[in-house]
Amino acid sequence: MRNLIDFIKNHYNWLIFLLLEMVSLTMLFRFNSYQGSVAFSSANSIVGAIYQGKSNITSFLSLKETNKELALTNADLQLQVLKLKEQLKKFGANSYHIEKSLREKNYTLIGAQVVQNSVNKRDNLITIDRGSADGIKEDMGVVSGNGVVGVVYMVGPHYSVVMPIISVHSSVSCEVEKTGCFGYLKWLGGDCRYAYMEDVPLYADIKKNQWILTSGYSAIFPAGIPVGRIASYDKSPDGVSYRLVVELSSDFVGLRDVCVLDNHHTHGQLELLEAAKDSLDLIKNQ
């Protein structure tokens, strides 16, 4: 203990200098957006590489289980292909127009792996091993083989950060399958398996295990992507609508492989919305 006190006495000037340096750097990067973005880009590659190494080890140890899941997924996909072929035969001459409509949606899938994930915080984030060099941009939707995962939040050259739907800052426009009723999915913290859908009208024909799907009202996700199933429901506190408890279809604890949705029309739509918002703000200020 005496040696520690003597050390502090002899080097207190350096210790104070290091402390002040740390405080100043923290304030610089936290309260200045440009410096913060530079720090993110620099640190993102280093941290991403560390997470990548950890992810590779975990992936190797879980190859047996992964192969089992892939076999099941492949069988399910083959079954879906057969069903789609049967439906296309029924449409006959209209099948060309269906295929053309799907192409015109202009969605491209960019495969990625999760290298870091959190599920026990209020502002959970996911890091994936794809960045701007791979065509990833902010506000792109992210999905898994089971359903919606989240939205790209920040982008570095080789890694990106995704805000999942299990973040208190997330809000996704959804619809209740076969009802035409819409609402917003929100996560309030706690169990990462469940989220809530508010403002569903009382006249809606709601049933347990009914699918919740993306509504297509945003420029991020197309309509019809699974979000989860209704686990339970009750009236909202004000008694004028339903409040649904939704069991999410994506397993965020074991999340490994994801796809980023690149809609070539999305960025134009977002720019148009921003321009409209700026125009409204200008009119209000006049």
Short mmCIF file of C-alpha atoms in Angstrom, two decimals:
data_model
loop_
_atom_site.label_atom_id
_atom_site.label_comp_id
_atom_site.label_asym_id
_atom_site.label_seq_id
_atom_site.Cartn_x
_atom_site.Cartn_y
_atom_site.Cartn_z
CA MET A 1 0.00 0.00 0.00
CA ARG A 2 2.86 2.37 0.89
CA ASN A 3 4.53 1.65 -2.44
CA LEU A 4 1.29 2.52 -4.26
CA ILE A 5 1.01 5.85 -2.41
CA ASP A 6 4.66 6.65 -3.20
CA PHE A 7 4.09 5.82 -6.86
CA ILE A 8 1.07 8.15 -7.03
CA LYS A 9 3.04 10.94 -5.33
CA ASN A 10 5.93 10.58 -7.74
CA HIS A 11 3.82 10.40 -10.89
CA TYR A 12 0.67 12.34 -10.03
CA ASN A 13 1.34 14.90 -12.78
CA TRP A 14 1.28 12.18 -15.44
CA LEU A 15 -1.77 10.54 -13.91
CA ILE A 16 -3.71 13.82 -13.94
CA PHE A 17 -2.62 14.43 -17.54
CA LEU A 18 -3.86 11.00 -18.66
CA LEU A 19 -7.18 11.47 -16.84
CA LEU A 20 -7.78 14.88 -18.44
CA GLU A 21 -6.78 13.50 -21.83
CA MET A 22 -9.35 10.70 -21.54
CA VAL A 23 -12.10 13.12 -20.47
CA SER A 24 -11.33 15.51 -23.35
CA LEU A 25 -11.30 12.74 -25.97
CA THR A 26 -14.58 11.36 -24.64
CA MET A 27 -16.22 14.79 -24.89
CA LEU A 28 -14.73 15.40 -28.34
CA PHE A 29 -16.09 12.19 -29.89
CA ARG A 30 -19.40 12.21 -28.04
CA PHE A 31 -20.52 15.79 -28.69
CA ASN A 32 -19.08 16.34 -32.20
CA SER A 33 -20.75 14.37 -34.98
CA TYR A 34 -17.86 14.57 -37.46
CA GLN A 35 -15.20 13.41 -35.00
CA GLY A 36 -17.61 10.78 -33.73
CA SER A 37 -18.15 9.39 -37.23
CA VAL A 38 -14.38 9.29 -37.85
CA ALA A 39 -13.87 7.45 -34.56
CA PHE A 40 -16.65 5.00 -35.46
CA SER A 41 -15.15 4.25 -38.88
CA SER A 42 -11.69 3.67 -37.38
CA ALA A 43 -12.82 1.60 -34.42
CA ASN A 44 -15.48 -0.27 -36.38
CA SER A 45 -12.94 -2.24 -38.44
CA ILE A 46 -10.88 -3.22 -35.39
CA VAL A 47 -13.84 -4.18 -33.23
CA GLY A 48 -15.53 -5.85 -36.18
CA ALA A 49 -12.45 -7.99 -36.82
CA ILE A 50 -12.40 -9.07 -33.17
CA TYR A 51 -16.09 -9.94 -33.28
CA GLN A 52 -15.48 -11.77 -36.58
CA GLY A 53 -12.84 -13.99 -34.97
CA LYS A 54 -15.12 -14.77 -32.07
CA SER A 55 -17.98 -15.46 -34.46
CA ASN A 56 -15.84 -17.83 -36.56
CA ILE A 57 -14.95 -19.89 -33.50
CA THR A 58 -18.59 -20.05 -32.40
CA SER A 59 -19.67 -20.99 -35.94
CA PHE A 60 -17.12 -23.83 -36.06
CA LEU A 61 -18.30 -25.25 -32.74
CA SER A 62 -21.95 -25.15 -33.85
CA LEU A 63 -21.50 -26.60 -37.37
CA LYS A 64 -23.38 -29.81 -36.55
CA GLU A 65 -26.47 -27.96 -35.37
CA THR A 66 -26.21 -25.48 -38.26
CA ASN A 67 -26.11 -28.27 -40.85
CA LYS A 68 -29.18 -29.82 -39.25
CA GLU A 69 -31.04 -26.49 -39.46
CA LEU A 70 -29.93 -26.01 -43.09
CA ALA A 71 -31.26 -29.44 -44.03
CA LEU A 72 -34.62 -28.63 -42.48
CA THR A 73 -34.70 -25.20 -44.15
CA ASN A 74 -33.80 -26.72 -47.52
CA ALA A 75 -36.62 -29.26 -47.23
CA ASP A 76 -39.06 -26.50 -46.32
CA LEU A 77 -37.92 -24.37 -49.28
CA GLN A 78 -38.35 -27.28 -51.68
CA LEU A 79 -41.89 -27.75 -50.41
CA GLN A 80 -42.63 -24.06 -50.92
CA VAL A 81 -41.23 -24.21 -54.49
CA LEU A 82 -43.58 -27.08 -55.30
CA LYS A 83 -46.53 -25.12 -53.92
CA LEU A 84 -45.54 -22.03 -55.94
CA LYS A 85 -45.28 -24.09 -59.13
CA GLU A 86 -48.78 -25.44 -58.55
CA GLN A 87 -50.10 -21.89 -58.03
CA LEU A 88 -48.40 -20.63 -61.20
CA LYS A 89 -50.00 -23.45 -63.19
CA LYS A 90 -53.39 -22.34 -61.91
CA PHE A 91 -52.73 -18.77 -63.05
CA GLY A 92 -51.78 -19.97 -66.55
CA ALA A 93 -51.29 -16.95 -68.86
CA ASN A 94 -51.15 -14.58 -65.90
CA SER A 95 -47.94 -16.19 -64.56
CA TYR A 96 -45.83 -13.91 -66.78
CA HIS A 97 -47.40 -10.82 -65.22
CA ILE A 98 -46.82 -12.19 -61.71
CA GLU A 99 -43.11 -12.81 -62.41
CA LYS A 100 -42.82 -9.36 -64.04
CA SER A 101 -44.41 -7.74 -60.98
CA LEU A 102 -41.91 -9.44 -58.67
CA ARG A 103 -38.98 -8.27 -60.80
CA GLU A 104 -40.31 -4.73 -60.81
CA LYS A 105 -40.12 -4.65 -57.02
CA ASN A 106 -36.35 -4.45 -57.59
CA TYR A 107 -35.20 -6.07 -54.36
CA THR A 108 -31.70 -7.52 -54.12
CA LEU A 109 -30.59 -9.65 -51.16
CA ILE A 110 -27.11 -9.12 -49.69
CA GLY A 111 -26.08 -12.03 -47.46
CA ALA A 112 -24.33 -11.25 -44.16
CA GLN A 113 -23.33 -12.89 -40.91
CA VAL A 114 -23.93 -11.60 -37.40
CA VAL A 115 -20.59 -11.08 -35.62
CA GLN A 116 -21.95 -9.40 -32.49
CA ASN A 117 -25.39 -9.30 -30.95
CA SER A 118 -27.02 -8.08 -27.73
CA VAL A 119 -30.47 -9.07 -26.45
CA ASN A 120 -30.55 -7.94 -22.81
CA LYS A 121 -30.34 -4.16 -23.21
CA ARG A 122 -33.02 -1.57 -23.97
CA ASP A 123 -31.09 -0.29 -26.99
CA ASN A 124 -29.82 -3.59 -28.43
CA LEU A 125 -27.58 -3.47 -31.52
CA ILE A 126 -26.33 -6.07 -34.00
CA THR A 127 -23.04 -5.94 -35.91
CA ILE A 128 -22.86 -7.67 -39.31
CA ASP A 129 -19.83 -8.42 -41.51
CA ARG A 130 -20.92 -6.33 -44.50
CA GLY A 131 -20.44 -2.61 -45.06
CA SER A 132 -20.39 0.14 -47.66
CA ALA A 133 -17.85 -1.82 -49.74
CA ASP A 134 -20.53 -4.50 -50.15
CA GLY A 135 -23.29 -2.05 -51.09
CA ILE A 136 -24.80 -1.66 -47.61
CA LYS A 137 -26.40 1.72 -46.84
CA GLU A 138 -28.25 3.19 -43.89
CA ASP A 139 -32.00 2.51 -43.62
CA MET A 140 -31.86 -0.82 -45.44
CA GLY A 141 -34.08 -3.55 -44.03
CA VAL A 142 -32.54 -6.70 -42.54
CA VAL A 143 -34.29 -10.08 -42.39
CA SER A 144 -33.48 -13.64 -41.35
CA GLY A 145 -34.82 -16.89 -42.74
CA ASN A 146 -37.70 -16.60 -40.27
CA GLY A 147 -38.68 -12.94 -40.60
CA VAL A 148 -37.82 -9.32 -39.87
CA VAL A 149 -34.63 -8.52 -37.93
CA GLY A 150 -34.25 -4.73 -38.08
CA VAL A 151 -32.88 -1.74 -39.99
CA VAL A 152 -29.29 -0.76 -40.83
CA TYR A 153 -28.35 2.06 -38.45
CA MET A 154 -24.67 2.84 -39.11
CA VAL A 155 -22.34 1.75 -41.90
CA GLY A 156 -18.57 1.34 -42.01
CA PRO A 157 -16.46 0.09 -44.93
CA HIS A 158 -16.63 -3.60 -43.98
CA TYR A 159 -19.05 -3.79 -41.04
CA SER A 160 -22.45 -2.31 -40.26
CA VAL A 161 -24.56 -1.81 -37.17
CA VAL A 162 -28.21 -2.87 -37.26
CA MET A 163 -30.97 -1.59 -34.98
CA PRO A 164 -33.10 -4.71 -34.36
CA ILE A 165 -36.82 -4.70 -33.66
CA ILE A 166 -35.87 -5.60 -30.06
CA SER A 167 -34.74 -2.02 -29.46
CA VAL A 168 -36.93 0.52 -27.69
CA HIS A 169 -36.12 2.95 -30.51
CA SER A 170 -37.49 0.64 -33.22
CA SER A 171 -40.94 0.97 -34.79
CA VAL A 172 -42.13 -1.18 -37.71
CA SER A 173 -45.39 -0.74 -39.63
CA CYS A 174 -47.27 -4.07 -39.56
CA GLU A 175 -50.60 -5.61 -40.41
CA VAL A 176 -52.61 -8.46 -38.93
CA GLU A 177 -52.89 -11.19 -41.56
CA LYS A 178 -56.22 -11.35 -43.44
CA THR A 179 -57.80 -8.47 -41.48
CA GLY A 180 -56.59 -5.33 -43.26
CA CYS A 181 -55.81 -3.85 -39.82
CA PHE A 182 -52.54 -2.00 -39.35
CA GLY A 183 -50.43 -0.80 -36.45
CA TYR A 184 -46.87 -0.32 -35.25
CA LEU A 185 -44.74 -3.01 -33.64
CA LYS A 186 -42.75 -1.80 -30.65
CA TRP A 187 -40.51 -3.51 -28.11
CA LEU A 188 -40.66 -2.24 -24.54
CA GLY A 189 -37.67 -4.10 -23.11
CA GLY A 190 -37.51 -7.36 -21.20
CA ASP A 191 -37.97 -10.68 -23.00
CA CYS A 192 -36.42 -10.56 -26.48
CA ARG A 193 -38.97 -13.11 -27.75
CA TYR A 194 -41.94 -10.77 -27.50
CA ALA A 195 -42.96 -7.32 -28.75
CA TYR A 196 -46.24 -5.39 -28.83
CA MET A 197 -48.55 -4.11 -31.54
CA GLU A 198 -50.73 -1.16 -30.58
CA ASP A 199 -53.81 0.59 -31.97
CA VAL A 200 -55.49 -2.45 -33.55
CA PRO A 201 -59.25 -1.63 -33.77
CA LEU A 202 -61.70 -3.61 -31.64
CA TYR A 203 -63.73 -4.66 -34.69
CA ALA A 204 -60.73 -6.60 -36.06
CA ASP A 205 -61.14 -10.39 -36.16
CA ILE A 206 -58.16 -11.20 -33.94
CA LYS A 207 -57.15 -14.76 -33.11
CA LYS A 208 -54.27 -16.34 -31.24
CA ASN A 209 -51.40 -17.57 -33.48
CA GLN A 210 -52.47 -15.21 -36.28
CA TRP A 211 -49.51 -13.92 -38.30
CA ILE A 212 -48.24 -10.35 -38.03
CA LEU A 213 -46.67 -9.23 -41.33
CA THR A 214 -44.94 -6.11 -42.61
CA SER A 215 -47.49 -3.73 -44.11
CA GLY A 216 -45.36 -2.39 -46.97
CA TYR A 217 -46.27 1.18 -45.95
CA SER A 218 -42.62 2.07 -45.38
CA ALA A 219 -39.88 2.20 -48.02
CA ILE A 220 -37.75 -0.24 -46.01
CA PHE A 221 -39.67 -3.53 -46.02
CA PRO A 222 -41.97 -4.92 -48.72
CA ALA A 223 -45.40 -6.12 -47.63
CA GLY A 224 -45.89 -9.64 -46.33
CA ILE A 225 -42.62 -10.42 -44.51
CA PRO A 226 -43.35 -12.37 -41.28
CA VAL A 227 -42.74 -10.51 -38.03
CA GLY A 228 -44.30 -12.94 -35.58
CA ARG A 229 -47.50 -14.56 -34.31
CA ILE A 230 -50.08 -13.28 -31.84
CA ALA A 231 -49.30 -14.88 -28.47
CA SER A 232 -52.12 -13.09 -26.62
CA TYR A 233 -54.16 -9.90 -26.80
CA ASP A 234 -56.25 -7.62 -24.64
CA LYS A 235 -57.82 -4.19 -24.73
CA SER A 236 -55.52 -1.20 -24.47
CA PRO A 237 -55.55 0.81 -21.20
CA ASP A 238 -57.91 3.40 -22.75
CA GLY A 239 -60.25 0.62 -23.95
CA VAL A 240 -60.54 1.86 -27.56
CA SER A 241 -58.27 -0.68 -29.30
CA TYR A 242 -56.46 -3.99 -28.93
CA ARG A 243 -52.94 -4.40 -27.63
CA LEU A 244 -51.34 -7.51 -29.11
CA VAL A 245 -48.48 -9.48 -27.59
CA VAL A 246 -46.46 -10.75 -30.57
CA GLU A 247 -44.10 -13.71 -30.36
CA LEU A 248 -41.33 -12.72 -32.77
CA SER A 249 -40.48 -15.16 -35.54
CA SER A 250 -36.74 -14.33 -35.58
CA ASP A 251 -34.62 -15.97 -32.89
CA PHE A 252 -32.39 -13.11 -31.76
CA VAL A 253 -30.43 -15.21 -29.26
CA GLY A 254 -29.23 -17.68 -31.91
CA LEU A 255 -29.20 -15.25 -34.82
CA ARG A 256 -26.36 -16.02 -37.27
CA ASP A 257 -27.19 -15.54 -40.95
CA VAL A 258 -29.18 -12.54 -42.22
CA CYS A 259 -29.98 -10.81 -45.51
CA VAL A 260 -29.96 -7.07 -46.16
CA LEU A 261 -32.74 -5.87 -48.48
CA ASP A 262 -31.49 -3.53 -51.18
CA ASN A 263 -34.51 -1.86 -52.74
CA HIS A 264 -33.19 0.32 -55.56
CA HIS A 265 -36.21 2.61 -55.21
CA THR A 266 -35.88 3.03 -51.44
CA HIS A 267 -33.30 5.81 -51.42
CA GLY A 268 -35.27 7.89 -53.91
CA GLN A 269 -38.40 7.50 -51.76
CA LEU A 270 -36.52 8.47 -48.60
CA GLU A 271 -35.01 11.52 -50.30
CA LEU A 272 -38.49 12.54 -51.50
CA LEU A 273 -39.89 12.18 -47.96
CA GLU A 274 -37.02 14.27 -46.54
CA ALA A 275 -37.61 16.96 -49.17
CA ALA A 276 -41.33 17.03 -48.33
CA LYS A 277 -40.53 17.30 -44.62
CA ASP A 278 -38.10 20.19 -45.25
CA SER A 279 -40.75 21.97 -47.35
CA LEU A 280 -43.33 21.64 -44.57
CA ASP A 281 -40.85 22.94 -42.01
CA LEU A 282 -40.10 25.92 -44.28
CA ILE A 283 -43.80 26.71 -44.69
CA LYS A 284 -44.35 26.54 -40.92
CA ASN A 285 -41.46 28.93 -40.28
CA GLN A 286 -42.70 31.55 -42.76
#
